[in-house]
Short mmCIF file of C-alpha atoms and ligand atoms in Angstrom, two decimals:
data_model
loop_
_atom_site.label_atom_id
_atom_site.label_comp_id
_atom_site.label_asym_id
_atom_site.label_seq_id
_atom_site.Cartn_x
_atom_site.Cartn_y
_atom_site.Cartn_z
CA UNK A 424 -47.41 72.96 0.30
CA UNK A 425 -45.08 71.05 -1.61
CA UNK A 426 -43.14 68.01 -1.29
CA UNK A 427 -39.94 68.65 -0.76
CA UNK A 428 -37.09 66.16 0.05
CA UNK A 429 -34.35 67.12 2.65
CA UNK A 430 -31.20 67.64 1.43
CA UNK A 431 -28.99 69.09 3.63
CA UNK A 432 -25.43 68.25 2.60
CA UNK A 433 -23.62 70.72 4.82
CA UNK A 434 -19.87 70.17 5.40
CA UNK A 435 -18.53 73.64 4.85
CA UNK A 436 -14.84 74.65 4.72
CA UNK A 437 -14.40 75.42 8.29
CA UNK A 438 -15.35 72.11 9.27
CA UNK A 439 -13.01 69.90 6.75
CA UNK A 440 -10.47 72.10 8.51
CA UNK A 441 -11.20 71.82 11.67
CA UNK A 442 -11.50 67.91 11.30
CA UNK A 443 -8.35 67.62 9.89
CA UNK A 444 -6.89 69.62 12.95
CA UNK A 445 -8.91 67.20 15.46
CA UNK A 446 -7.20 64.23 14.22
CA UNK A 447 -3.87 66.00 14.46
CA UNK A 448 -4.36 67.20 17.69
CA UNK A 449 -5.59 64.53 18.97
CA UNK A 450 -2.36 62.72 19.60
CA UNK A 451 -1.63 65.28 22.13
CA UNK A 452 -5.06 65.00 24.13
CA UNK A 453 -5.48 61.96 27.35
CA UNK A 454 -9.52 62.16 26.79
CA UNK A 455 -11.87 63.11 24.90
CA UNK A 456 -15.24 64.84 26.12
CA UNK A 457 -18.02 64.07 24.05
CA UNK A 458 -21.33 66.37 23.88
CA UNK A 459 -24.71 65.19 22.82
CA UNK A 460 -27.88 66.87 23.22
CA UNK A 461 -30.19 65.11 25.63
CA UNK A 462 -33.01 65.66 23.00
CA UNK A 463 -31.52 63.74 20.54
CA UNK A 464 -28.51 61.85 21.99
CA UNK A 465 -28.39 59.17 19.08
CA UNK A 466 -28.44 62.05 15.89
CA UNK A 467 -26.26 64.17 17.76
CA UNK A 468 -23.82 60.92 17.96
CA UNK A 469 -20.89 61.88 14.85
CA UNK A 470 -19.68 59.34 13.43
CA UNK A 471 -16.56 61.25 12.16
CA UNK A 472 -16.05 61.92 15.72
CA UNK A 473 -16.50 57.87 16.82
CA UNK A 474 -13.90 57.03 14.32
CA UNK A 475 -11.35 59.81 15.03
CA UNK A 476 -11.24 59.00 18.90
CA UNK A 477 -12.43 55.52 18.78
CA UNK A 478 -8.66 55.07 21.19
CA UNK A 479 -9.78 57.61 23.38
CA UNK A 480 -11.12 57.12 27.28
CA UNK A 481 -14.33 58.90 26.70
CA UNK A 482 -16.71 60.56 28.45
CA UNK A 483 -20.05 62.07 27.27
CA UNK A 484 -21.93 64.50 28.03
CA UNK A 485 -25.64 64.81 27.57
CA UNK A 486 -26.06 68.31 27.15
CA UNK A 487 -29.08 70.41 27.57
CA UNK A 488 -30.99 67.90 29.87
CA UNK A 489 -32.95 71.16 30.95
CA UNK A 490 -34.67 70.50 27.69
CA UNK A 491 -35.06 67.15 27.75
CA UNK A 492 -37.45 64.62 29.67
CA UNK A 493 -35.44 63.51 32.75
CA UNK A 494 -37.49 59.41 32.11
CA UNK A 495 -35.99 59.09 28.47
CA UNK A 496 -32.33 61.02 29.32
CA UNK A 497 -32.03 58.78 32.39
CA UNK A 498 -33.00 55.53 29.63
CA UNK A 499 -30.43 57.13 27.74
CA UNK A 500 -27.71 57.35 29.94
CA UNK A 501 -28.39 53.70 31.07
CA UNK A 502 -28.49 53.14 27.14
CA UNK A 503 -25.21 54.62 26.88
CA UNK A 504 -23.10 53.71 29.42
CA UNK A 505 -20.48 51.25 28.38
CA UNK A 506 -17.06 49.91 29.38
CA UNK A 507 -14.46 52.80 28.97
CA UNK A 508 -17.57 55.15 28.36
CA UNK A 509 -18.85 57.51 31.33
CA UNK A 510 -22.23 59.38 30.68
CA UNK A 511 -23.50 62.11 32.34
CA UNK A 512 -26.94 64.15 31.71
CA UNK A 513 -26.05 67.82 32.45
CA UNK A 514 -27.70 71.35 31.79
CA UNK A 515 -24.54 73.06 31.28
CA UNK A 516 -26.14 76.55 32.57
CA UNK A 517 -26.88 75.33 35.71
CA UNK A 518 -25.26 71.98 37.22
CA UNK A 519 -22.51 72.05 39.23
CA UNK A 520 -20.31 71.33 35.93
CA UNK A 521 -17.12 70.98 37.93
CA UNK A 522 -17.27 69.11 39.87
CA UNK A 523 -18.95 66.49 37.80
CA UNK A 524 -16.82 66.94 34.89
CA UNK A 525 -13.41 66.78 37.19
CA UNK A 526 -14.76 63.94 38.89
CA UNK A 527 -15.68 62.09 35.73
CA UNK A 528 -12.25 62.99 34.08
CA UNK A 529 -10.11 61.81 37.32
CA UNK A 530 -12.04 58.51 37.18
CA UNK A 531 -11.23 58.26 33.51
CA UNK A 532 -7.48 58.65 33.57
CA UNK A 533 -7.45 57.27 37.03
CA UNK A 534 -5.39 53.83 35.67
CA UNK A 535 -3.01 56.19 33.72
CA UNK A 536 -2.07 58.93 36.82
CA UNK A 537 -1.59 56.05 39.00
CA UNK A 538 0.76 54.75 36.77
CA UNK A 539 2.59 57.34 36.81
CA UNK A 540 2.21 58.42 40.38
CA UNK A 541 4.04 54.89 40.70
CA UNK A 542 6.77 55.54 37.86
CA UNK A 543 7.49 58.66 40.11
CA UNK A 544 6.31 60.39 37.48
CA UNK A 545 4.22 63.74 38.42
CA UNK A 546 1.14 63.73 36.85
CA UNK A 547 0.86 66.57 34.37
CA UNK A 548 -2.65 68.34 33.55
CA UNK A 549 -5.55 66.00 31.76
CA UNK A 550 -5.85 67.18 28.48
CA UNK A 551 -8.90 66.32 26.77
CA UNK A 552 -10.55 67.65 23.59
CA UNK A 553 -14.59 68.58 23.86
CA UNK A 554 -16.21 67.58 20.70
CA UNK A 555 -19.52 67.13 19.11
CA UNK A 556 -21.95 68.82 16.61
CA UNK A 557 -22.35 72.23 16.21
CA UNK A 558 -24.21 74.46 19.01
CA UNK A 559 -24.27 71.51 21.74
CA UNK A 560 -22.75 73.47 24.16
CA UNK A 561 -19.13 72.68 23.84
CA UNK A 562 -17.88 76.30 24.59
CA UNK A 563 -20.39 76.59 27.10
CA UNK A 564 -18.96 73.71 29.28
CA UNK A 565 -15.37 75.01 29.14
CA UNK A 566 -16.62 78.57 30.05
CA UNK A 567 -18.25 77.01 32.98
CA UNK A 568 -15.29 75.08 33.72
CA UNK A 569 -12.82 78.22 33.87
CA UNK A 570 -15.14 80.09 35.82
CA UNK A 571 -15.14 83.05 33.36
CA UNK A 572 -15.60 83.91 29.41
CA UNK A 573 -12.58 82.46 28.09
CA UNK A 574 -14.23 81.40 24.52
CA UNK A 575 -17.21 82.76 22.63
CA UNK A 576 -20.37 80.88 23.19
CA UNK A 577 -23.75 81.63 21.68
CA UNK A 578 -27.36 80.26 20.85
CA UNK A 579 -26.57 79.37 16.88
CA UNK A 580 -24.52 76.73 15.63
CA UNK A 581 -21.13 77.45 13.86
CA UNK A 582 -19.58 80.12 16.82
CA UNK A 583 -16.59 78.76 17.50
CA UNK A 584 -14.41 78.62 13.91
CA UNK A 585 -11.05 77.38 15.71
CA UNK A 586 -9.22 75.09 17.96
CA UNK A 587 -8.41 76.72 21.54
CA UNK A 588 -6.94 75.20 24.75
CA UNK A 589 -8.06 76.54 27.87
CA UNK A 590 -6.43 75.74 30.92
CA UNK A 591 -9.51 75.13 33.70
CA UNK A 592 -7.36 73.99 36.74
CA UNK A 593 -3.99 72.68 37.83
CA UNK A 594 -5.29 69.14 36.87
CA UNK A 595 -7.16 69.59 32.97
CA UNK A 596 -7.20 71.26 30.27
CA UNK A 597 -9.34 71.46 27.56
CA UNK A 598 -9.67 71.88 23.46
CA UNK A 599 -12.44 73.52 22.35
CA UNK A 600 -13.20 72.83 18.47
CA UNK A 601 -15.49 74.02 16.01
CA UNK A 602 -18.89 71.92 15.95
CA UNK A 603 -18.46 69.76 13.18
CA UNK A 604 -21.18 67.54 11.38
CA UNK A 605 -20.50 65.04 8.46
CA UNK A 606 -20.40 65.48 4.55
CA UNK A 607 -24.18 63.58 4.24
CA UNK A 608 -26.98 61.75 6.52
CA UNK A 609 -27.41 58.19 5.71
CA UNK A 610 -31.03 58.78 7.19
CA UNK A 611 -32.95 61.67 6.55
CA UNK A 612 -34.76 61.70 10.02
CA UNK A 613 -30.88 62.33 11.75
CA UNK A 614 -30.53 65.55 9.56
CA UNK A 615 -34.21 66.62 10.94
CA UNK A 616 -33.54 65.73 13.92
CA UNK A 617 -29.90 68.15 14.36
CA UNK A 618 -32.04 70.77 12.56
CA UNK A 619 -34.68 71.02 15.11
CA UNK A 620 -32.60 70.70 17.52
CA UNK A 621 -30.39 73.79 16.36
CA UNK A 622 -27.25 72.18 14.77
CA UNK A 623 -27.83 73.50 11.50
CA UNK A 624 -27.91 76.88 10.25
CA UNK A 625 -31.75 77.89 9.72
CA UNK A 626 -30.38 79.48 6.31
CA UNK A 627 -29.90 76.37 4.65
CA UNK A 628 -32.53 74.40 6.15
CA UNK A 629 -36.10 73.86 4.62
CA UNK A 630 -37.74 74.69 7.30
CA UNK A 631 -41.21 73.33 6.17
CA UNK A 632 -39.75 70.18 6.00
CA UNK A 633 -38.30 70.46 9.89
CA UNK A 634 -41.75 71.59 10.71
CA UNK A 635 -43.77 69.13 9.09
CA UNK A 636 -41.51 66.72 10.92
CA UNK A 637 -41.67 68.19 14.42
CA UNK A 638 -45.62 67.99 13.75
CA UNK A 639 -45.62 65.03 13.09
CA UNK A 640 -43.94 63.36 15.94
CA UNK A 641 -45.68 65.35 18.35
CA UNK A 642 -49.31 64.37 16.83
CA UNK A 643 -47.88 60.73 17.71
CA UNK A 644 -46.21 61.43 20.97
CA UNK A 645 -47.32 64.55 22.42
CA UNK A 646 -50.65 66.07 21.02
CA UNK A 647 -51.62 67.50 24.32
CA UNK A 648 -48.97 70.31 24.37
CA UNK A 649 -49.85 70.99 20.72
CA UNK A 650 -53.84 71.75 21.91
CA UNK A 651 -52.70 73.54 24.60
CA UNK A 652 -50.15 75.68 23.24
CA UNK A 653 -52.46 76.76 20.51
CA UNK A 654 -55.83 76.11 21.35
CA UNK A 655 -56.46 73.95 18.25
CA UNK A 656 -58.61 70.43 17.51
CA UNK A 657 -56.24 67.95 16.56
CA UNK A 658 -55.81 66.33 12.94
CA UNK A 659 -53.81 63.25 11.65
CA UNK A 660 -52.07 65.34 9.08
CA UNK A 661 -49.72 67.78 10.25
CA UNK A 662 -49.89 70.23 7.22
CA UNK A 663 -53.53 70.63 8.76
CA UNK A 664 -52.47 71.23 12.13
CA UNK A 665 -50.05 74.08 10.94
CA UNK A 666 -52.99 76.17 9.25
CA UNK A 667 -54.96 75.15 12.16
CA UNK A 668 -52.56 77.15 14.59
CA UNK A 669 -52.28 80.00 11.40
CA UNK A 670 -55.85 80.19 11.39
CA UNK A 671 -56.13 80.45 15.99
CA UNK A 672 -53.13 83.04 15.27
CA UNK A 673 -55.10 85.30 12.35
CA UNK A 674 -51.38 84.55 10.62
CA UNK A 675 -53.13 85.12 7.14
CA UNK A 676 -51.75 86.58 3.72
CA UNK A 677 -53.95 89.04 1.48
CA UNK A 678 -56.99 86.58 -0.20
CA UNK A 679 -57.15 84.85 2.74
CA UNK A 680 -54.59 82.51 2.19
CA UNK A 681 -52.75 81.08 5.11
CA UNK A 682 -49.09 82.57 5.95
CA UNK A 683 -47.24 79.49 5.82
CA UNK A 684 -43.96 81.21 6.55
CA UNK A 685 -44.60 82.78 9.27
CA UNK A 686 -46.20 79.90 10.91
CA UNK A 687 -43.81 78.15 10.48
CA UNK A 688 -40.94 80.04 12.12
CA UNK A 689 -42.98 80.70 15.07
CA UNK A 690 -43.95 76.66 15.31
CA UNK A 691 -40.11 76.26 15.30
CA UNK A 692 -39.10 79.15 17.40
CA UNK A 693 -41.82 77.95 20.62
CA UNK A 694 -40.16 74.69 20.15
CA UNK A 695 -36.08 76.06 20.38
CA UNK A 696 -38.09 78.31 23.54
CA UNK A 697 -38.93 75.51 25.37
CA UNK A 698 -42.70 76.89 25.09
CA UNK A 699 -43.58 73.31 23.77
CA UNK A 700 -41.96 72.08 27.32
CA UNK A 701 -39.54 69.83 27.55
CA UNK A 702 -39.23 67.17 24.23
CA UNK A 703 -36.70 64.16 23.69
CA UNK A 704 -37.14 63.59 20.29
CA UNK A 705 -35.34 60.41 20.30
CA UNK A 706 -37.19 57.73 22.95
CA UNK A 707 -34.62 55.00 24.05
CA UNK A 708 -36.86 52.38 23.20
CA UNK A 709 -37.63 53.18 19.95
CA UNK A 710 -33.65 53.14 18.71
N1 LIG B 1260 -30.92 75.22 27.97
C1 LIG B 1260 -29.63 74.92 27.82
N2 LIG B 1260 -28.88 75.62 26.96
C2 LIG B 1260 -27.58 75.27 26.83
C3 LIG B 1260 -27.00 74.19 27.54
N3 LIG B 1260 -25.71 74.09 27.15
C4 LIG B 1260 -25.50 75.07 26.25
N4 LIG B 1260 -26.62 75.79 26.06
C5 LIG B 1260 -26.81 76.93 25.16
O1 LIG B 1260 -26.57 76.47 23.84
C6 LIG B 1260 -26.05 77.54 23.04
C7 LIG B 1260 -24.83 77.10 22.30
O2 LIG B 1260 -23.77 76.95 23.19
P1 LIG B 1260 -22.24 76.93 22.72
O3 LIG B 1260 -21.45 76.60 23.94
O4 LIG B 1260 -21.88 78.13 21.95
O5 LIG B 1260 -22.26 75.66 21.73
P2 LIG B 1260 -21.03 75.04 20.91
O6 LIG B 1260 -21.18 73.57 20.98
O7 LIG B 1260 -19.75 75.61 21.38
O8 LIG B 1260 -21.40 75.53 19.44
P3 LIG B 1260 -20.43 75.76 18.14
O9 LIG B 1260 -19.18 76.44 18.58
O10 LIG B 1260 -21.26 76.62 17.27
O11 LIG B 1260 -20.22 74.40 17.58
C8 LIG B 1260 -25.82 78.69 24.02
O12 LIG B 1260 -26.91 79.59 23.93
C9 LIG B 1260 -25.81 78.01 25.38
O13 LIG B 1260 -26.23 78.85 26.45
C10 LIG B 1260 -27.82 73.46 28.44
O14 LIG B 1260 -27.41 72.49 29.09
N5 LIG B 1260 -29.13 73.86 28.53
MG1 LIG B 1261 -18.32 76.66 20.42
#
């Protein structure tokens, strides 16, 4: 195989526009919801987004927990958790998102709706904006949160291209944005880590590099589920590994070479399909 180096430099269009409409908008929003993936809650961290809202009460949300290992994303939350900052662990699909999220919210802006409860003011909807890297789960939440379909939501990052508020109750309303990430990674490990994770478009990804990666971390953390998922001895070196699984799979070319390609995709698609179990590739203790 050869050495490639990761260079993923992806800021497209959509996403220069879309920041520049998050920092307008943003003088019209109370709160801002934050969503990290539980896998990966420091990569998935933007600092475009840190800067933009640094003024914000903020609340994050650790999305996909369901993916996650519940010991690291309840590190993580601890981690987390500072003055001003709520954090919650959530799988979006399944928790009661609701109530959480309202109750989270109302705590959040509690100072501000007293104030004006007291101003005889009456309190007018929360806004808040839900941002965070692409394919998170940012549409997902509000859907959940209106109780129906009210923006498009799907498994690859990049879905939603525009800002939309939806109004979710009498009491908040949120901005959905496009998932944006930032023009270049300081640290090549972040940009593997949003790639395995699904933040970045498999089209512009090496994906030998992401797999070589995964491999690697797994040898070191987790080299049970590697054995067991593929009924292969285990090796230091993870290009090894990866013809080890071609060769249990018969995934060969003609001359008997290994298919490298389509190893590869399937070692990355049992990973997105949770048949790897649940992985934080991130530990707490480690950042
Ligand atoms: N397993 C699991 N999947 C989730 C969770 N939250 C969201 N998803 C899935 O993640 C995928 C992406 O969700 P979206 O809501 O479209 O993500 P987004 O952040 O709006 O993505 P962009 O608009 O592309 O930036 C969908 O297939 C969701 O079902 C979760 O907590 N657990
Ligand atoms: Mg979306």
């Amino acid at each position: 195989m050869s050495e490639r180096k990761l260079n993923i430099n992806w800021f497209p269009g959509h996403m220069t526009k879309a920041k520049r409409e998050m920092e307008e908008k943003l003088k019209l929003v109370d709160m801002v919801i934050e969503l990290r993936d539980a896998r990966i809650p420091s990569a998935s961290a933007n600092p475009l987004l840190a800067d933009l809202t640094k003024q914000k009460p903020r609340l994050i949300i650790m999305s996909k927990a369901d993916k996650a290992e519940p010991i690291y994303s309840a590190k993580w939350v601890e981690k987390l958790s500072k003055e001003g900052v709520r954090v919650v662990v959530m799988d979006l699909n399944h928790d009661n998102v609701i109530k959480i999220v309202s109750e989270a919210a109302r705590e959040l802006m509690k100072a501000k709706l007293e104030r004006q409860i007291r101003r005889g003011i009456r309190p007018r909807p929360i806004r808040s904006m839900v941002a965070g890297v692409p394919n998170v789960g940012k549409s997902t939440l509000i859907n959940r949160m209106a109780k129906k379909k009210a923006v498009q939501a799907a498994d690859r990052p990049g879905v939603t291209k525009a800002l939309q508020w939806v109004k979710v109750s009498k009491e908040l309303e949120l901005l959905d944005t496009p998932g944006v990430l930032w023009p270049k990674f300081d640290d090549e490990q972040i940009g593997l880590r949003l790639a395995v994770s699904g933040a970045i478009r498999d089209e512009i990804l090496p994906l030998e590099e992401v797999a070589v990666f995964a491999m690697k971390f797994l040898i070191q953390h987790k080299p049970e589920v590697i054995e067991e998922r593929y009924q292969v001895t285990l090796s230091d070196d993870p290009y090894v590994m990866l013809e080890r699984i071609a060769d249990a799979r018969g995934y060969r070319l003609k001359g008997d070479v290994w298919d490298e390609k389509r190893t590869i995709e399937t070692f990355i698609r049992d990973i997105r399909d949770d048949q790897l179990g649940r992985i934080t590739w991130e530990l707490p203790d480690e950042m």
